[in-house]
């Protein structure tokens, strides 16, 4: 398959080059103004201007020694040289003057000394070293003129800057990307100070983050989700490496230290990102090494949580070390987060009676559920010339949780009851490796990304919390996977652009679980203390070919088409023992299919974009355990007892989403206000549906469920003054079952609120010449259920977060407050009376030192 994919990719590239050359030849004769394609990252002016001269075919006169170290803006897209240099230098102290149509002089404002000026001839191989962007830079939209470039730099600060994203696997402006995307920029991350996904995802339109205990999470986008333990419907990435796994239900929550930005892609992403993205993807993008400057930062934080047993303490450190000037650098990150527990295990008459019946004492302890994360990350970047660069990242993270932080909902507050059947804990270890190589082909960029993920999760908890047994539930899970992707993203001069690639993944897991009796053996109704042991070996291998092509019908209209062909095989070997065992099972499933995407976007003006999109997403199928007829079909009618689900299903194909979306992106008031909105409808087909019989080991699963989700998402930001920014975002999600197989037709889907919203206000000011800020965020999460079969109400709460900071030279001082109103609400409920509540009010002080 790899050979056929490589042949097809090569053929596509050749056709693309021939078509582009033909189109460019025709366009050249009609064009009155010559425009060039520029692709220059944010970097030092000497490097950026050298690349600019080469790409615009200009002779450049510049005092390199004077401009070296001055950071200029990112520049990408087609512009005249006048427009391009205005964008490149806007907000700097550099001034550009065209001496002639082919000669550009750049000078420093208020500096007349021109000693050391050098002349660069077009086409000369200067080997100017572009460094990997330490900041995924913001840039001002097109339309600037050369005369505007020498205006006061305050003009740039009076506009909302556009963010560059890589959601389409190429760098584009957020406002020019025809998709529903929310971005937390580097500035947002600095001011909102999120540590994990739970700190920001619920404020994103159309997104619900289900925090089911430390290191155990679930992301729902646009209402596409049915219950706990289902395989992911949202792809989760750290840089190019996937954190979600096609075999298991949760993804690792890598801590957000030294991050560039976060992109949340709403809607199916099946063509470019593949399986497991049937409703969207979350991309956490870390900062890249800085090739030119040594820098670092150490941050310490102390905070206190209302009612917690002890305080919280965090330490992070970042060090950037250039190893070869402008060619190689190493960026190192280390962190530790210690969070105190705030749940109390209390005495309770009903739980005490349960303990007497099974011969186990009741657990009483204050401040359980505390945890600590520790991790290190190193990224080596190497760029030996203008055409080639690579980045190699190694990351390690370890989590330890001490007890559980779920509560008894009926008790109110932060109290839980449990039997003392053994230690309750969770440990999670992750190793992540990612190698990315880019080669500039001239007409495009060839990228190879190789990732390897290796982890282990072990946990143990009291089953007496939910069922009348003196037993523990345990699991020891090993997981690993390798992912290889090779793609090319064009940078053609004509109206045609494309992205095409091949993909391969190989994931494996080994799990040993499930239940062991730890109470009085004389009161064990099952006899054997090993109630049920399940050993599962699972493996999945997938190959895919994907591509996306866009064509500009005119300067205002663009068509986009994409597709992904995939082929996978999955095998599960399940071995069970104990009195509650369901027997050994060998499962296998395989499938080949194709998913598609079509879109058109129109730019009525330079400040607006309207798009229509149809896209498909998919989630890989799986084998399912066949319920034993001897135990689970006592009336011999061929159906799981007390259900209408037939026995005998052993292989499930992929479920699919079809998304119709209409969106718009607009800027007003000279880019002082931005408004983005989208309306959509998603049809979810072939949903895996399972049910339990009256025996806890009896279950059956089939496909055939149908659901529909439709809604609207709105985001807006505005500069009320040059120092005051206002943000508002919200969504409405109407998701319901469309037949009676997955649920009751017409009823709302669980796992997602109908409404969510966020309002933010940020004020930047100076205190005695020191840059300062204050930011407040008010977030609302509507009510929702977490199970179709057992309605469990969650959500319907509002939180207020407030952060403030001041820069004192090399020191940054911040005051951080979350849930300031101390809202007490159920964030996720499960199994009737158990669930998780909002973390109580937490206030802290953070001190950072930059060097």
Coordinates of N, CA, C and O in Angstrom, one line a residue, residues 190-257:
X190 N -0.7 33.7 28.4 CA 0.1 34.4 29.5 C -0.9 35.0 30.5 O -0.6 35.1 31.7
X191 N -2.0 35.6 30.0 CA -2.9 36.3 30.9 C -3.9 35.5 31.6 O -4.4 35.7 32.7
X192 N -4.4 34.4 30.9 CA -5.4 33.5 31.5 C -4.7 32.4 32.3 O -5.4 31.8 33.2
X193 N -3.4 32.1 32.1 CA -2.6 31.2 32.9 C -3.2 29.8 33.0 O -3.3 29.3 34.1
X194 N -3.7 29.2 31.9 CA -4.2 27.8 32.1 C -3.1 26.8 32.3 O -2.0 27.0 31.8
X195 N -3.4 25.8 33.1 CA -2.4 24.8 33.4 C -2.8 23.5 32.6 O -1.9 22.8 32.1
X196 N -4.1 23.2 32.6 CA -4.6 22.0 31.9 C -5.8 22.4 31.0 O -6.3 23.5 31.0
X197 N -6.3 21.4 30.3 CA -7.4 21.6 29.4 C -8.7 22.1 30.2 O -9.5 22.8 29.6
X198 N -8.8 21.7 31.4 CA -10.0 22.0 32.2 C -10.0 23.5 32.5 O -11.1 24.1 32.8
X199 N -8.9 24.2 32.3 CA -8.8 25.7 32.6 C -9.3 26.6 31.5 O -9.4 27.8 31.7
X200 N -9.6 26.0 30.3 CA -10.0 26.9 29.2 C -11.1 26.3 28.3 O -11.8 27.0 27.7
X201 N -11.2 24.9 28.2 CA -12.0 24.4 27.2 C -13.5 24.7 27.3 O -14.2 24.9 26.3
X202 N -14.0 24.7 28.6 CA -15.4 25.0 28.8 C -15.8 26.5 28.4 O -17.0 26.8 28.3
X203 N -14.8 27.3 28.2 CA -15.1 28.7 27.7 C -15.1 28.8 26.2 O -15.4 29.9 25.7
X204 N -14.8 27.7 25.5 CA -14.8 27.7 24.0 C -16.2 27.4 23.5 O -16.8 26.4 24.0
X205 N -16.7 28.1 22.6 CA -18.1 27.8 22.1 C -18.2 26.4 21.5 O -17.3 25.9 20.8
X206 N -19.3 25.7 21.9 CA -19.6 24.4 21.4 C -18.8 23.3 22.0 O -18.9 22.1 21.6
X207 N -18.0 23.5 23.1 CA -17.1 22.5 23.7 C -17.5 22.3 25.1 O -17.8 23.2 25.9
X208 N -17.5 21.0 25.5 CA -17.7 20.6 26.9 C -16.6 19.7 27.3 O -16.3 18.7 26.7
X209 N -15.9 20.1 28.4 CA -14.8 19.3 28.9 C -15.3 18.6 30.2 O -15.7 19.2 31.1
X210 N -15.2 17.3 30.1 CA -15.7 16.4 31.2 C -14.5 16.0 32.0 O -13.7 15.1 31.6
X211 N -14.2 16.6 33.1 CA -13.1 16.3 34.0 C -13.6 15.2 35.0 O -14.2 15.4 36.0
X212 N -13.3 13.9 34.6 CA -13.8 12.8 35.4 C -12.7 12.3 36.4 O -12.3 11.1 36.4
X213 N -12.1 13.2 37.1 CA -11.0 12.9 38.0 C -9.7 13.1 37.3 O -9.6 13.3 36.1
X214 N -8.7 13.2 38.1 CA -7.4 13.6 37.6 C -6.9 12.6 36.5 O -6.9 11.4 36.7
X215 N -6.5 13.2 35.4 CA -5.9 12.4 34.3 C -6.9 11.5 33.6 O -6.6 10.6 32.8
X216 N -8.2 11.8 33.8 CA -9.3 11.0 33.2 C -10.3 12.0 32.7 O -11.2 12.5 33.4
X217 N -10.2 12.3 31.4 CA -11.0 13.4 30.8 C -11.7 12.9 29.5 O -11.4 11.9 28.9
X218 N -12.7 13.7 29.1 CA -13.4 13.5 27.9 C -13.8 14.8 27.3 O -14.3 15.7 28.0
X219 N -13.5 15.0 26.0 CA -13.9 16.2 25.3 C -15.0 16.0 24.4 O -15.0 15.1 23.6
X220 N -16.0 16.8 24.5 CA -17.2 16.8 23.6 C -17.3 18.1 22.8 O -17.3 19.1 23.4
X221 N -17.4 18.0 21.5 CA -17.6 19.2 20.7 C -18.8 19.0 19.9 O -19.1 17.9 19.3
X222 N -19.7 20.1 19.9 CA -20.9 20.1 19.1 C -21.8 18.9 19.5 O -22.6 18.4 18.7
X223 N -21.8 18.5 20.7 CA -22.8 17.5 21.2 C -22.5 16.1 20.8 O -23.4 15.2 21.1
X224 N -21.4 15.8 20.2 CA -21.2 14.4 19.7 C -20.5 13.6 20.7 O -19.3 13.6 20.9
X225 N -21.4 12.9 21.5 CA -20.9 12.0 22.6 C -22.1 11.4 23.2 O -23.2 11.9 23.3
X226 N -21.9 10.1 23.7 CA -23.0 9.4 24.3 C -22.8 9.0 25.8 O -23.8 8.8 26.5
X227 N -21.6 8.7 26.2 CA -21.4 8.3 27.5 C -20.0 8.1 27.9 O -19.0 8.2 27.1
X228 N -19.7 7.7 29.2 CA -18.4 7.5 29.7 C -17.8 6.3 29.1 O -18.5 5.3 28.7
X229 N -16.5 6.3 28.9 CA -15.8 5.1 28.4 C -15.8 4.9 26.9 O -15.2 4.0 26.4
X230 N -16.6 5.7 26.2 CA -16.6 5.6 24.7 C -15.3 6.1 24.2 O -14.6 7.0 24.7
X231 N -14.9 5.5 23.0 CA -13.7 6.0 22.4 C -13.8 7.4 22.0 O -14.9 7.9 21.7
X232 N -12.7 8.1 21.9 CA -12.7 9.6 21.7 C -13.4 10.0 20.4 O -13.3 9.3 19.4
X233 N -14.2 11.1 20.5 CA -14.8 11.7 19.4 C -14.1 13.0 19.0 O -14.5 13.6 18.0
X234 N -13.0 13.3 19.7 CA -12.2 14.5 19.5 C -10.8 14.1 19.4 O -10.3 13.5 20.4
X235 N -10.0 14.5 18.4 CA -8.6 14.3 18.4 C -7.9 15.3 19.3 O -8.2 16.5 19.3
X236 N -6.9 14.8 20.0 CA -6.1 15.7 20.9 C -4.6 15.5 20.6 O -4.1 14.4 20.5
X237 N -4.0 16.7 20.3 CA -2.6 16.7 19.8 C -1.7 17.6 20.7 O -2.2 18.6 21.2
X238 N -0.5 17.2 20.8 CA 0.6 18.0 21.4 C 1.6 18.2 20.3 O 2.4 17.3 20.0
X239 N 1.6 19.4 19.7 CA 2.4 19.7 18.5 C 1.8 18.7 17.4 O 0.6 18.7 17.1
X240 N 2.7 18.0 16.8 CA 2.3 17.0 15.7 C 1.9 15.7 16.3 O 1.4 14.8 15.6
X241 N 2.2 15.4 17.6 CA 2.0 14.1 18.1 C 0.6 13.9 18.7 O 0.1 14.8 19.4
X242 N -0.1 12.8 18.4 CA -1.4 12.6 18.9 C -1.4 12.1 20.4 O -0.6 11.3 20.7
X243 N -2.2 12.7 21.2 CA -2.3 12.3 22.6 C -3.5 11.4 22.8 O -3.6 10.6 23.8
X244 N -4.5 11.4 21.9 CA -5.6 10.5 21.9 C -5.2 9.2 21.2 O -4.3 9.1 20.4
X245 N -5.9 8.1 21.6 CA -5.5 6.8 21.2 C -6.7 6.1 20.6 O -7.8 6.1 21.3
X246 N -6.7 5.4 19.5 CA -7.9 4.8 18.9 C -8.4 3.6 19.7 O -9.5 3.1 19.4
X247 N -7.6 3.1 20.7 CA -8.0 2.0 21.4 C -8.7 2.3 22.7 O -9.7 1.8 23.1
X248 N -8.2 3.3 23.4 CA -8.7 3.6 24.8 C -9.6 4.9 24.7 O -9.6 5.6 23.7
X249 N -10.3 5.2 25.8 CA -11.3 6.2 25.8 C -10.8 7.6 26.1 O -11.5 8.6 25.8
X250 N -9.7 7.7 26.9 CA -9.3 9.0 27.3 C -7.9 9.3 26.7 O -7.2 8.5 26.2
X251 N -7.6 10.6 26.7 CA -6.3 11.1 26.2 C -5.5 11.8 27.4 O -6.1 12.3 28.3
X252 N -4.2 11.8 27.3 CA -3.4 12.3 28.3 C -3.5 13.8 28.3 O -3.5 14.5 27.3
X253 N -3.6 14.4 29.5 CA -3.6 15.8 29.7 C -2.2 16.4 29.9 O -1.8 16.5 31.1
X254 N -1.5 16.7 28.8 CA -0.2 17.2 29.0 C -0.3 18.7 29.5 O -1.1 19.5 29.0
X255 N 0.5 19.0 30.5 CA 0.4 20.3 31.1 C 0.9 21.4 30.2 O 1.8 21.2 29.4
X256 N 0.2 22.5 30.2 CA 0.4 23.6 29.3 C 1.5 24.6 29.7 O 1.3 25.7 30.2
X257 N 2.7 24.1 29.6 CA 3.9 24.9 30.0 C 4.7 25.3 28.7 O 5.0 24.5 27.9

